[in-house]
Structures are given as C-alpha cells and as structure tokens.
Amino acid sequence: MKLFGIKLPMMASLLVWALLWEIIGRLDVTILLPPLSDVFVRMVEIVPTPTFLNALALTGRGFLVGTGIAILLGIPMGVLMGRSILADRLLLPWVNMFLSAPLTALVPILMTLFGLGEKTIILTTTMFAIWIIVLDARAGVKNISPSLVEMAHSYGANGWQAFSKIYVWAALPEILTGIRLGTIRAVKGVIIGQLLVSIVGFGRLFEIYSSNFLMSHFWALLLVLFFFAFLIAEALGALERRFEYYAASR
C-alpha cells in the first residue's frame, strides 16, 4: 500500500526518523540540528517569500536547461555507442571515468573556460547528468534484437528512421531509467554550480543561512530541495512503469 506515492513501510521509517530528529533537536545536543517542528515552521515562512521564489526560478532555469542539454546529447551518444563498436571502444572509457570521477573537482576548470556566469552553472548541471543517460541508452540499444534492426534495413529505413523509430523506442525503458537517474544527479549539479561558480539561487540562500547559523532556515530549504527531487524522481518513475511493456515486447 502507498500513501502520497510512498510505501507504508517507508512512511513508517520516515516517521521514526522524524521523531528521533525532533527529540534530539529538543535536547539541544547541537546547534546544527534544530527541532524538526521548527524546521517546518521556517519552511512555511520562507516558501511564499519573493526571495525564495526568485531563487527557485533561477535554480529551476539552470536545472531545466542543463538537464535538457544532457538528454539531447546523451541519448544520441548512447545510441551511437550501442550500435558502433568503434565508437563504444573510443568513448566508453571516458564515460565510465566521468561517471565515477569527483566531478566537483572539475568545476574550477569550467569556471576558467566559461567564466562565472549562468552558462557555467548550466554546464555543471549537464556534466553531472549526462553520463548515466549515455550508459543507460547504450545498454538499451545493446539489448535490442538484431532481427528488429535487420527488418528495418530490409524495408529501406535510413539512419534517422532507424534511430527515431527503432532504437529510441526499443531502448525506451533503459533511456527513461537513465533520464530519471540523470535528473537526480542534475539536482546535485545545479546546487554545486550555484555554490561554487556564482552564489545565486538556492546556492545563495544556503550560503546566507549557513554563514549566519540560521540552521532552521537551512534545513527547511534542504527539505524543500529534497521534496522537489523526490517529486521529479517519482514522476519519472511512474513514466517508466507506463512504458514497461516496451521491454516485454522487445
């Protein structure tokens, strides 16, 4: 059973951790962890403010543009790697390296190349999101039956028709999984970009709250961010489940 899209065992676990958080916060063990009830009060206070809404707009724009670029580049790149042995051998080591590397360490290089503006924040978001999309698209294409591709070629399908009508649709379950995982990584990327590149959006609010030890505000903003990430992941997960029949029919 589910409540608001969350399984009941998971809901029970969240309630237990919330209770522990409230108890520890009330005991004043550390200034870094205020009571959860205070955090919710601050959340209600800051969400309707113009400062929060402006930060949300800035962060949302960087997130959407960066994730969009990652999807538009990652899917064709993954399909190419799945179909071409040469491209796979050339690109796969780099993709695996960037996927496992501490990408935060590469942000200063982007800052040197592209400056301190929104462009670098968008590129940071793209850098965090694209690699898992590439790998999942590649895996989906490699699972396509060769007979399906041969049938398309026997009917005279050109490269674009094979890409748009065979590879993408047959690999759709894996592609959607990659988009979901890449989107979650993009949330981390846009916040890191706003903290390191240019102190704007949510990154600016995190900096203000932490430097002034406004920990209730800090945790409230962090929970809002977690909530948005959860909603995005659940929406894309629901979309994945709607297209599961493609995997079965494949």
PDB file of N, CA and C in Angstrom, residues 2 4-5 26 38 42 50 52 54 57 67 91 126-127 143 146 148 162 176 210 218 230:
ATOM      1  N   LYS A   2       0.294   2.334  -0.586  1.00  0.00           N
ATOM      2  CA  LYS A   2       1.031   3.576  -0.680  1.00  0.00           C
ATOM      3  C   LYS A   2       0.204   4.726  -0.142  1.00  0.00           C
ATOM      4  N   PHE A   4       0.411   8.925  -0.637  1.00  0.00           N
ATOM      5  CA  PHE A   4       1.078  10.012  -1.351  1.00  0.00           C
ATOM      6  C   PHE A   4       2.266   9.497  -2.144  1.00  0.00           C
ATOM      7  N   GLY A   5       2.126   8.305  -2.728  1.00  0.00           N
ATOM      8  CA  GLY A   5       3.185   7.748  -3.550  1.00  0.00           C
ATOM      9  C   GLY A   5       4.306   7.089  -2.767  1.00  0.00           C
ATOM     10  N   ARG A  26      15.188  18.859  20.444  1.00  0.00           N
ATOM     11  CA  ARG A  26      14.683  19.402  21.714  1.00  0.00           C
ATOM     12  C   ARG A  26      15.710  19.289  22.837  1.00  0.00           C
ATOM     13  N   ASP A  38      10.454  23.101  14.309  1.00  0.00           N
ATOM     14  CA  ASP A  38      10.927  24.446  13.974  1.00  0.00           C
ATOM     15  C   ASP A  38      11.281  24.553  12.498  1.00  0.00           C
ATOM     16  N   ARG A  42       9.728  27.194   9.755  1.00  0.00           N
ATOM     17  CA  ARG A  42      10.539  28.046   8.876  1.00  0.00           C
ATOM     18  C   ARG A  42      10.219  27.771   7.406  1.00  0.00           C
ATOM     19  N   PRO A  50       9.290  36.413  -1.735  1.00  0.00           N
ATOM     20  CA  PRO A  50       9.879  36.720  -3.051  1.00  0.00           C
ATOM     21  C   PRO A  50      11.315  36.226  -3.179  1.00  0.00           C
ATOM     22  N   PHE A  52      12.663  33.521  -1.890  1.00  0.00           N
ATOM     23  CA  PHE A  52      12.644  32.091  -2.210  1.00  0.00           C
ATOM     24  C   PHE A  52      12.167  31.858  -3.637  1.00  0.00           C
ATOM     25  N   ASN A  54      12.298  33.837  -6.244  1.00  0.00           N
ATOM     26  CA  ASN A  54      13.321  34.241  -7.206  1.00  0.00           C
ATOM     27  C   ASN A  54      14.445  33.206  -7.270  1.00  0.00           C
ATOM     28  N   ALA A  57      13.235  30.239  -9.211  1.00  0.00           N
ATOM     29  CA  ALA A  57      13.223  30.496 -10.650  1.00  0.00           C
ATOM     30  C   ALA A  57      14.620  30.364 -11.245  1.00  0.00           C
ATOM     31  N   THR A  67      19.644  19.943 -17.716  1.00  0.00           N
ATOM     32  CA  THR A  67      19.124  18.581 -17.894  1.00  0.00           C
ATOM     33  C   THR A  67      18.678  18.348 -19.330  1.00  0.00           C
ATOM     34  N   LEU A  91      34.692   5.797 -26.699  1.00  0.00           N
ATOM     35  CA  LEU A  91      34.005   6.678 -25.751  1.00  0.00           C
ATOM     36  C   LEU A  91      33.742   6.044 -24.384  1.00  0.00           C
ATOM     37  N   THR A 126      24.773  19.887 -16.636  1.00  0.00           N
ATOM     38  CA  THR A 126      24.854  18.926 -17.737  1.00  0.00           C
ATOM     39  C   THR A 126      25.922  17.876 -17.466  1.00  0.00           C
ATOM     40  N   MET A 127      27.068  18.318 -16.954  1.00  0.00           N
ATOM     41  CA  MET A 127      28.174  17.394 -16.688  1.00  0.00           C
ATOM     42  C   MET A 127      27.785  16.341 -15.657  1.00  0.00           C
ATOM     43  N   ASN A 143      20.494  -4.222 -26.016  1.00  0.00           N
ATOM     44  CA  ASN A 143      19.500  -5.270 -25.736  1.00  0.00           C
ATOM     45  C   ASN A 143      18.478  -5.434 -26.858  1.00  0.00           C
ATOM     46  N   PRO A 146      18.728  -8.133 -32.845  1.00  0.00           N
ATOM     47  CA  PRO A 146      19.287  -7.831 -34.180  1.00  0.00           C
ATOM     48  C   PRO A 146      18.273  -8.021 -35.296  1.00  0.00           C
ATOM     49  N   LEU A 148      15.235  -7.182 -35.306  1.00  0.00           N
ATOM     50  CA  LEU A 148      14.427  -5.971 -35.422  1.00  0.00           C
ATOM     51  C   LEU A 148      15.142  -4.933 -36.276  1.00  0.00           C
ATOM     52  N   ALA A 162      15.879   4.705 -38.580  1.00  0.00           N
ATOM     53  CA  ALA A 162      16.233   3.625 -37.667  1.00  0.00           C
ATOM     54  C   ALA A 162      16.420   4.164 -36.249  1.00  0.00           C
ATOM     55  N   LEU A 176      14.578   5.880 -20.233  1.00  0.00           N
ATOM     56  CA  LEU A 176      13.827   6.563 -19.175  1.00  0.00           C
ATOM     57  C   LEU A 176      14.495   6.377 -17.815  1.00  0.00           C
ATOM     58  N   SER A 210      23.797  29.265   6.213  1.00  0.00           N
ATOM     59  CA  SER A 210      24.882  28.574   6.916  1.00  0.00           C
ATOM     60  C   SER A 210      25.854  29.558   7.544  1.00  0.00           C
ATOM     61  N   PHE A 218      18.151  26.756   7.034  1.00  0.00           N
ATOM     62  CA  PHE A 218      18.992  25.906   6.190  1.00  0.00           C
ATOM     63  C   PHE A 218      18.326  24.554   5.957  1.00  0.00           C
ATOM     64  N   PHE A 230      12.394  14.399  -4.951  1.00  0.00           N
ATOM     65  CA  PHE A 230      11.545  13.217  -4.792  1.00  0.00           C
ATOM     66  C   PHE A 230      10.377  13.248  -5.779  1.00  0.00           C
TER      67      PHE A 230
END
